[in-house]
Short mmCIF file of C-alpha atoms in Angstrom, two decimals:
data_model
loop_
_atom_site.label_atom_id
_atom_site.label_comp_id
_atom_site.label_asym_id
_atom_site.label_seq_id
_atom_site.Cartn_x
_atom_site.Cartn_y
_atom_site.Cartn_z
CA UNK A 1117 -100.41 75.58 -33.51
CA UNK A 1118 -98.66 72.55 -33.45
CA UNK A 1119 -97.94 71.69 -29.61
CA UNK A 1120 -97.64 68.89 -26.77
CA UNK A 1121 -100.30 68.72 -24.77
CA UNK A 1122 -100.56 67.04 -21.18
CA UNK A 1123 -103.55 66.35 -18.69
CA UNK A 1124 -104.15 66.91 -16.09
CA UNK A 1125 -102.02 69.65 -15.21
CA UNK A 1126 -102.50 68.94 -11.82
CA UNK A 1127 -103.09 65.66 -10.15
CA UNK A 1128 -103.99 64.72 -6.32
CA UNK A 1129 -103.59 60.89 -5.93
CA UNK A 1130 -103.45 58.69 -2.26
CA UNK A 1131 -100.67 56.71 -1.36
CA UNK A 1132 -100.67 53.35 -3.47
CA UNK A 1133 -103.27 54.47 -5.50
CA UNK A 1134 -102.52 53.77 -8.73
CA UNK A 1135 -102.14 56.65 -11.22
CA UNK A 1136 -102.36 57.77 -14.86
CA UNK A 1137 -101.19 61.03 -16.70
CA UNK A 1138 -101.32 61.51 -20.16
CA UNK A 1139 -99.50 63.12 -22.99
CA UNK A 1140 -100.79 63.82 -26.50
CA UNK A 1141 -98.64 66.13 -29.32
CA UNK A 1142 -99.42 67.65 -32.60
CA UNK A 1143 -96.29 67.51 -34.16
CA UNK A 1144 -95.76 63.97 -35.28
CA UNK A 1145 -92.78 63.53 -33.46
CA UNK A 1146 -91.61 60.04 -33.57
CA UNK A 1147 -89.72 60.04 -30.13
CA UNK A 1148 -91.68 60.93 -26.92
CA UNK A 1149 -90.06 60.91 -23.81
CA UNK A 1150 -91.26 61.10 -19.87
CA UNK A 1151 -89.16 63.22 -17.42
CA UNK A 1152 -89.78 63.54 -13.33
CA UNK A 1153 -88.47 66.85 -11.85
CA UNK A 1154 -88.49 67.35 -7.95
CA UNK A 1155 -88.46 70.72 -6.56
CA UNK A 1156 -85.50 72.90 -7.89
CA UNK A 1157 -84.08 69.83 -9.48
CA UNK A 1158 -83.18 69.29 -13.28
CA UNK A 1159 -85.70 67.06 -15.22
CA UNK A 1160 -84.58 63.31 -15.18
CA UNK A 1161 -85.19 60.97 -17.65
CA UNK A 1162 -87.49 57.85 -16.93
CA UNK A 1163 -87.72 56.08 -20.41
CA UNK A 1164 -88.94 57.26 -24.07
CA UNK A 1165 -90.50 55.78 -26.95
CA UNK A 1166 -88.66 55.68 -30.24
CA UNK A 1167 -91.78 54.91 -32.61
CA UNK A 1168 -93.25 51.58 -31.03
CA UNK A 1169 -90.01 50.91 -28.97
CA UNK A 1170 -89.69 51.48 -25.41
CA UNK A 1171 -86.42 52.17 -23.79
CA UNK A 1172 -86.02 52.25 -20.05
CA UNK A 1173 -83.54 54.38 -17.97
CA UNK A 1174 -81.30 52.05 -15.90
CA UNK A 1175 -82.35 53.80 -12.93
CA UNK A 1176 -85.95 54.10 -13.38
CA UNK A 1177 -88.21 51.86 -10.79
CA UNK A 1178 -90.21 49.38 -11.55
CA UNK A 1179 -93.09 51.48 -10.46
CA UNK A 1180 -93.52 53.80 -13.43
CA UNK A 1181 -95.00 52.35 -16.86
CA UNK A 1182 -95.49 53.80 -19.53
CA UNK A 1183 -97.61 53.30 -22.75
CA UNK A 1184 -98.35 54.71 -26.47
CA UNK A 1185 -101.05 53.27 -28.49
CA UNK A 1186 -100.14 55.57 -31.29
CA UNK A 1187 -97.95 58.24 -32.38
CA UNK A 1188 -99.87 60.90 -31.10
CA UNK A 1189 -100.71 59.85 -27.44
CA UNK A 1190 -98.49 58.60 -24.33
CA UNK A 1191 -98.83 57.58 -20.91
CA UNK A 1192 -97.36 57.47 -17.78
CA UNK A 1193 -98.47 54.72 -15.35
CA UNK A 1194 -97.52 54.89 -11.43
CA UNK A 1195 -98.52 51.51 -10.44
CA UNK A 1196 -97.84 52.50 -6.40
CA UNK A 1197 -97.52 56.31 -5.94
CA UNK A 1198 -95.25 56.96 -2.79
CA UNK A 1199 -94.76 60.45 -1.16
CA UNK A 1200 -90.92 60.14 -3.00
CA UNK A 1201 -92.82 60.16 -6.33
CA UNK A 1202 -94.56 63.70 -5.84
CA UNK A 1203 -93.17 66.13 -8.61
CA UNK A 1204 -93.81 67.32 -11.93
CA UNK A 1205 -93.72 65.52 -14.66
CA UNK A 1206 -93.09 66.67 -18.31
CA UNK A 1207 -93.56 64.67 -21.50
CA UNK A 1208 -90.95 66.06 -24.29
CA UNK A 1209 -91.24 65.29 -28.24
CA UNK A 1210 -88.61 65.07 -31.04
CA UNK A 1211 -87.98 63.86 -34.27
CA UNK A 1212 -84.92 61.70 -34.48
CA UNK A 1213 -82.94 61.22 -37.80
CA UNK A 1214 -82.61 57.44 -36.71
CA UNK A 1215 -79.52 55.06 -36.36
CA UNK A 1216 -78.34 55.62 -39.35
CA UNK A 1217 -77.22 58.99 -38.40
CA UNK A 1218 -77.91 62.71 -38.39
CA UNK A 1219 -78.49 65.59 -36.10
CA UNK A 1220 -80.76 65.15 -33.16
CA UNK A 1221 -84.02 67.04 -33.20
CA UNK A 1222 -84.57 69.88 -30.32
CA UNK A 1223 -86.88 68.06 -27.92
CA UNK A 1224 -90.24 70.10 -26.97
CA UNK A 1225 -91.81 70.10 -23.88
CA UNK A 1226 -95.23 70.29 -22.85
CA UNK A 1227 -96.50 71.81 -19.76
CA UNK A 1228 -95.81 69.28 -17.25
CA UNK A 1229 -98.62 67.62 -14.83
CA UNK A 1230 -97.60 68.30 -11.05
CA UNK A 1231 -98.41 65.16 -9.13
CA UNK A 1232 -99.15 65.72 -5.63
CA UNK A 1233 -99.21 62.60 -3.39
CA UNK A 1234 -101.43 62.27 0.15
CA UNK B 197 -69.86 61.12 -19.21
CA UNK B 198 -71.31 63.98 -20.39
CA UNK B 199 -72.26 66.92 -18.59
CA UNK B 200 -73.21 70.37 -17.91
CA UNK B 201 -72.75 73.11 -15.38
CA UNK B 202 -73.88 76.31 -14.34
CA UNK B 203 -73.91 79.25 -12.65
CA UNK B 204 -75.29 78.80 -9.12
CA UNK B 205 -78.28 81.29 -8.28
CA UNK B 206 -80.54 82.97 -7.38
CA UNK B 207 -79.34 85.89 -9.43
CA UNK B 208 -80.87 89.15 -8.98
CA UNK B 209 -80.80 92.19 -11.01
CA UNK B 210 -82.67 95.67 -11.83
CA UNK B 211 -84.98 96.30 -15.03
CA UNK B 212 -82.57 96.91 -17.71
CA UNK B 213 -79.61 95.81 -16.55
CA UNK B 214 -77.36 93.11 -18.28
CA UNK B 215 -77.52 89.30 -17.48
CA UNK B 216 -75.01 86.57 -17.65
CA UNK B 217 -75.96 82.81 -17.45
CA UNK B 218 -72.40 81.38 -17.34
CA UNK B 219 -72.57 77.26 -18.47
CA UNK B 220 -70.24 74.95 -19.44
CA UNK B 221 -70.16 71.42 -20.73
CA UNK B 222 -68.16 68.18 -20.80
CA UNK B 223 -68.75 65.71 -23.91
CA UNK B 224 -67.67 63.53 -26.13
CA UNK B 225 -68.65 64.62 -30.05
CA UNK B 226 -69.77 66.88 -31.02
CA UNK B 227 -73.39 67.70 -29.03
CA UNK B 228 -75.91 70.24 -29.66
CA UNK B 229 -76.75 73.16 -27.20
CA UNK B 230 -79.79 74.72 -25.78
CA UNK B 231 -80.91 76.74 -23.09
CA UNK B 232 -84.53 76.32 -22.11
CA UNK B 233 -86.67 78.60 -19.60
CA UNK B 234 -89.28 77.52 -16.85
CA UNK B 235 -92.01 79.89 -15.52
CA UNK B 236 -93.03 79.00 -12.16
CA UNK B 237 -95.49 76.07 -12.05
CA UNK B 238 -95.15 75.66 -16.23
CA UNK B 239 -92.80 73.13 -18.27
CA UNK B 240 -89.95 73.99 -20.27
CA UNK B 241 -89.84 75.93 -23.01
CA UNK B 242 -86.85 76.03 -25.70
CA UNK B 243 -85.32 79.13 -25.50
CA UNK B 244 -82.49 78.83 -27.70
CA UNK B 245 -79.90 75.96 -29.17
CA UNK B 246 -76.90 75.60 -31.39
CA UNK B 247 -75.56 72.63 -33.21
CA UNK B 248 -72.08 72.93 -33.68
CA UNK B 249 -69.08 75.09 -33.23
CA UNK B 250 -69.58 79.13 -33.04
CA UNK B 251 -73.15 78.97 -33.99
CA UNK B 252 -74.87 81.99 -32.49
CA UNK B 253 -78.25 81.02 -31.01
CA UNK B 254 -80.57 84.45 -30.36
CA UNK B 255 -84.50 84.52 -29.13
CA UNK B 256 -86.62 87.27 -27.63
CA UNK B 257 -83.31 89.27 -27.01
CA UNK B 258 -81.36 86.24 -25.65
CA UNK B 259 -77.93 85.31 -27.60
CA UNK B 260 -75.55 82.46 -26.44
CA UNK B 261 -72.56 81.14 -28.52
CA UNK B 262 -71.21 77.86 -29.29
CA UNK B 263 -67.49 78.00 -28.03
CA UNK B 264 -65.70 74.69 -28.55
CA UNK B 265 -62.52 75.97 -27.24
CA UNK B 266 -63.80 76.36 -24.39
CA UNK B 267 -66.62 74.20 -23.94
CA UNK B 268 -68.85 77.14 -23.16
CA UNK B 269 -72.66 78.25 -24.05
CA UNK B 270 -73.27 81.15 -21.96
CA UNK B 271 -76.52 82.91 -21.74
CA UNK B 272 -76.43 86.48 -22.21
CA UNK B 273 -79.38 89.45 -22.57
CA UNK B 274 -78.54 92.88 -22.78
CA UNK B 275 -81.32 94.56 -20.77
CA UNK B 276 -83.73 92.21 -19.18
CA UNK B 277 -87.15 92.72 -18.30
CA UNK B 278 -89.14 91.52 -15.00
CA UNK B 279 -91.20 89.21 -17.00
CA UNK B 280 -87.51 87.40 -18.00
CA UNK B 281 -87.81 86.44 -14.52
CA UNK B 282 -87.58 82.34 -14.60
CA UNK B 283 -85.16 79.48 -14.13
CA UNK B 284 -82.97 78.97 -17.01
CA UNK B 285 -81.51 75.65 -17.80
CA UNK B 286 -78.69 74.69 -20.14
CA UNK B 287 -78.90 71.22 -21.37
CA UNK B 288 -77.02 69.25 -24.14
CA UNK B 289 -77.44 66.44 -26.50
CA UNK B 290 -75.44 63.81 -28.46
CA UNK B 291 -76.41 64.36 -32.17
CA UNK B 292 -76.68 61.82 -34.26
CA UNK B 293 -78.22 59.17 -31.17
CA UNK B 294 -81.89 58.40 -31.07
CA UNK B 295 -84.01 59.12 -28.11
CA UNK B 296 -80.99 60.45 -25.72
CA UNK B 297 -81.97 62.19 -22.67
CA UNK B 298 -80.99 65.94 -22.54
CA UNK B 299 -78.38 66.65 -19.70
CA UNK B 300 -79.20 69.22 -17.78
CA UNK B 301 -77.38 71.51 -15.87
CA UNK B 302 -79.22 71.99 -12.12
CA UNK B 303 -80.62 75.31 -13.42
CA UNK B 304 -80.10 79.13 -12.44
CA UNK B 305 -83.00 81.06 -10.89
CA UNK B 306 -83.21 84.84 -12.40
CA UNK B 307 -85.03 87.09 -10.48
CA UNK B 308 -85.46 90.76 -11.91
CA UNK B 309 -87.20 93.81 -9.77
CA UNK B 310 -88.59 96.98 -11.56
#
């Protein structure tokens, strides 16, 4: 089955130490996107990748990276975990039509990594 | 901007009885609709979406309709089941951008007893 796939699903990381979570997806989806969500908050946005493009929330710190070498895989870089940057976080997939118009794909989820910070 | 609201929870019903998920939204377009569902400790998983005016979206026993007139996309299930027990989130999208974040409403919790 064709799916999005992230590891670890849970990850224990020190204050400051930096950290890496990773995202992979069958689908060959063109957009992947990283969201944080905080205990019984809605998933937020940090930034997505439209093919090779990267495209930063306003509001997303400096402290979160993020890289795809290819279409398949994605990561998410924390170059400084704090305590404020313990949640889950959940890569998504879609298929956009592109600028030129057309409906936006449904975006898939994958099963989220929950980043605890000590 | 655009936006979404729900319900506020928890909500808590019997085995078998019928749910409502009320949500509404505020947009400019026309955006597509979907309700997702989150089992504790697990991501999101689509439950259900519609693209454009009084489209019927229907999963696993779950129906919500597209009402422009009212900006609505409630979540409805006519006899749920304690395994439906989750927190349900109604999101929307702008069609026709590339890469736009879903907005989210801040999610109902559903908790069903047998």
């Amino acid at each position: 089955d064709a799916m999005v796939i992230q590891n670890p699903r849970y990850q224990v990381t020190q204050f400051g130490k930096p950290v890496t979570l990773s995202c992979s997806q069958t689908l060959n989806h063109n957009v992947m996107y990283w969201y944080q969500q905080k205990s019984s908050q809605a998933p937020k946005l940090l930034f997505h990748y439209y093919d090779k493009d990267f495209n930063n929330e306003a509001d997303t710190p400096d402290n979160f990276q993020s890289r795809r070498p290819n279409t398949s895989f994605c990561f998410l870089d924390i170059r400084s975990p704090g305590l404020g940057d313990a949640a889950m976080y959940l890569c998504a997939t879609s298929r956009d039509a592109g600028l030129a118009g057309g409906p936006t794909y449904t975006q898939y989820f994958g099963p989220g990594t929950r980043l605890t910070v000590l | 901007g655009n936006s979404v609201t729900q319900m506020e929870g928890p909500v808590t019903l019997s085995e078998e009885a019928f749910l409502t998920i009320n949500c509404t939204y505020t947009a400019t377009g026309y955006p597509s609709l979907f309700w997702y569902v989150q089992y504790p400790g697990e991501g999101l998983q689509l439950l259900l979406k519609a693209t454009k005016a009084d489209d019927k979206g229907s999963n696993k026993g779950f129906e919500a309709t597209y009402r422009k007139e009212t900006t609505s996309f409630h979540l409805e299930k006519g006899s749920v089941q304690v395994s439906d027990s989750a927190v349900y989130f109604c999101a929307l999208s702008d069609q026709g951008q590339a890469g736009t974040a879903l907005i989210f409403g801040k999610g109902t919790t559903l908790s069903v007893s047998s």
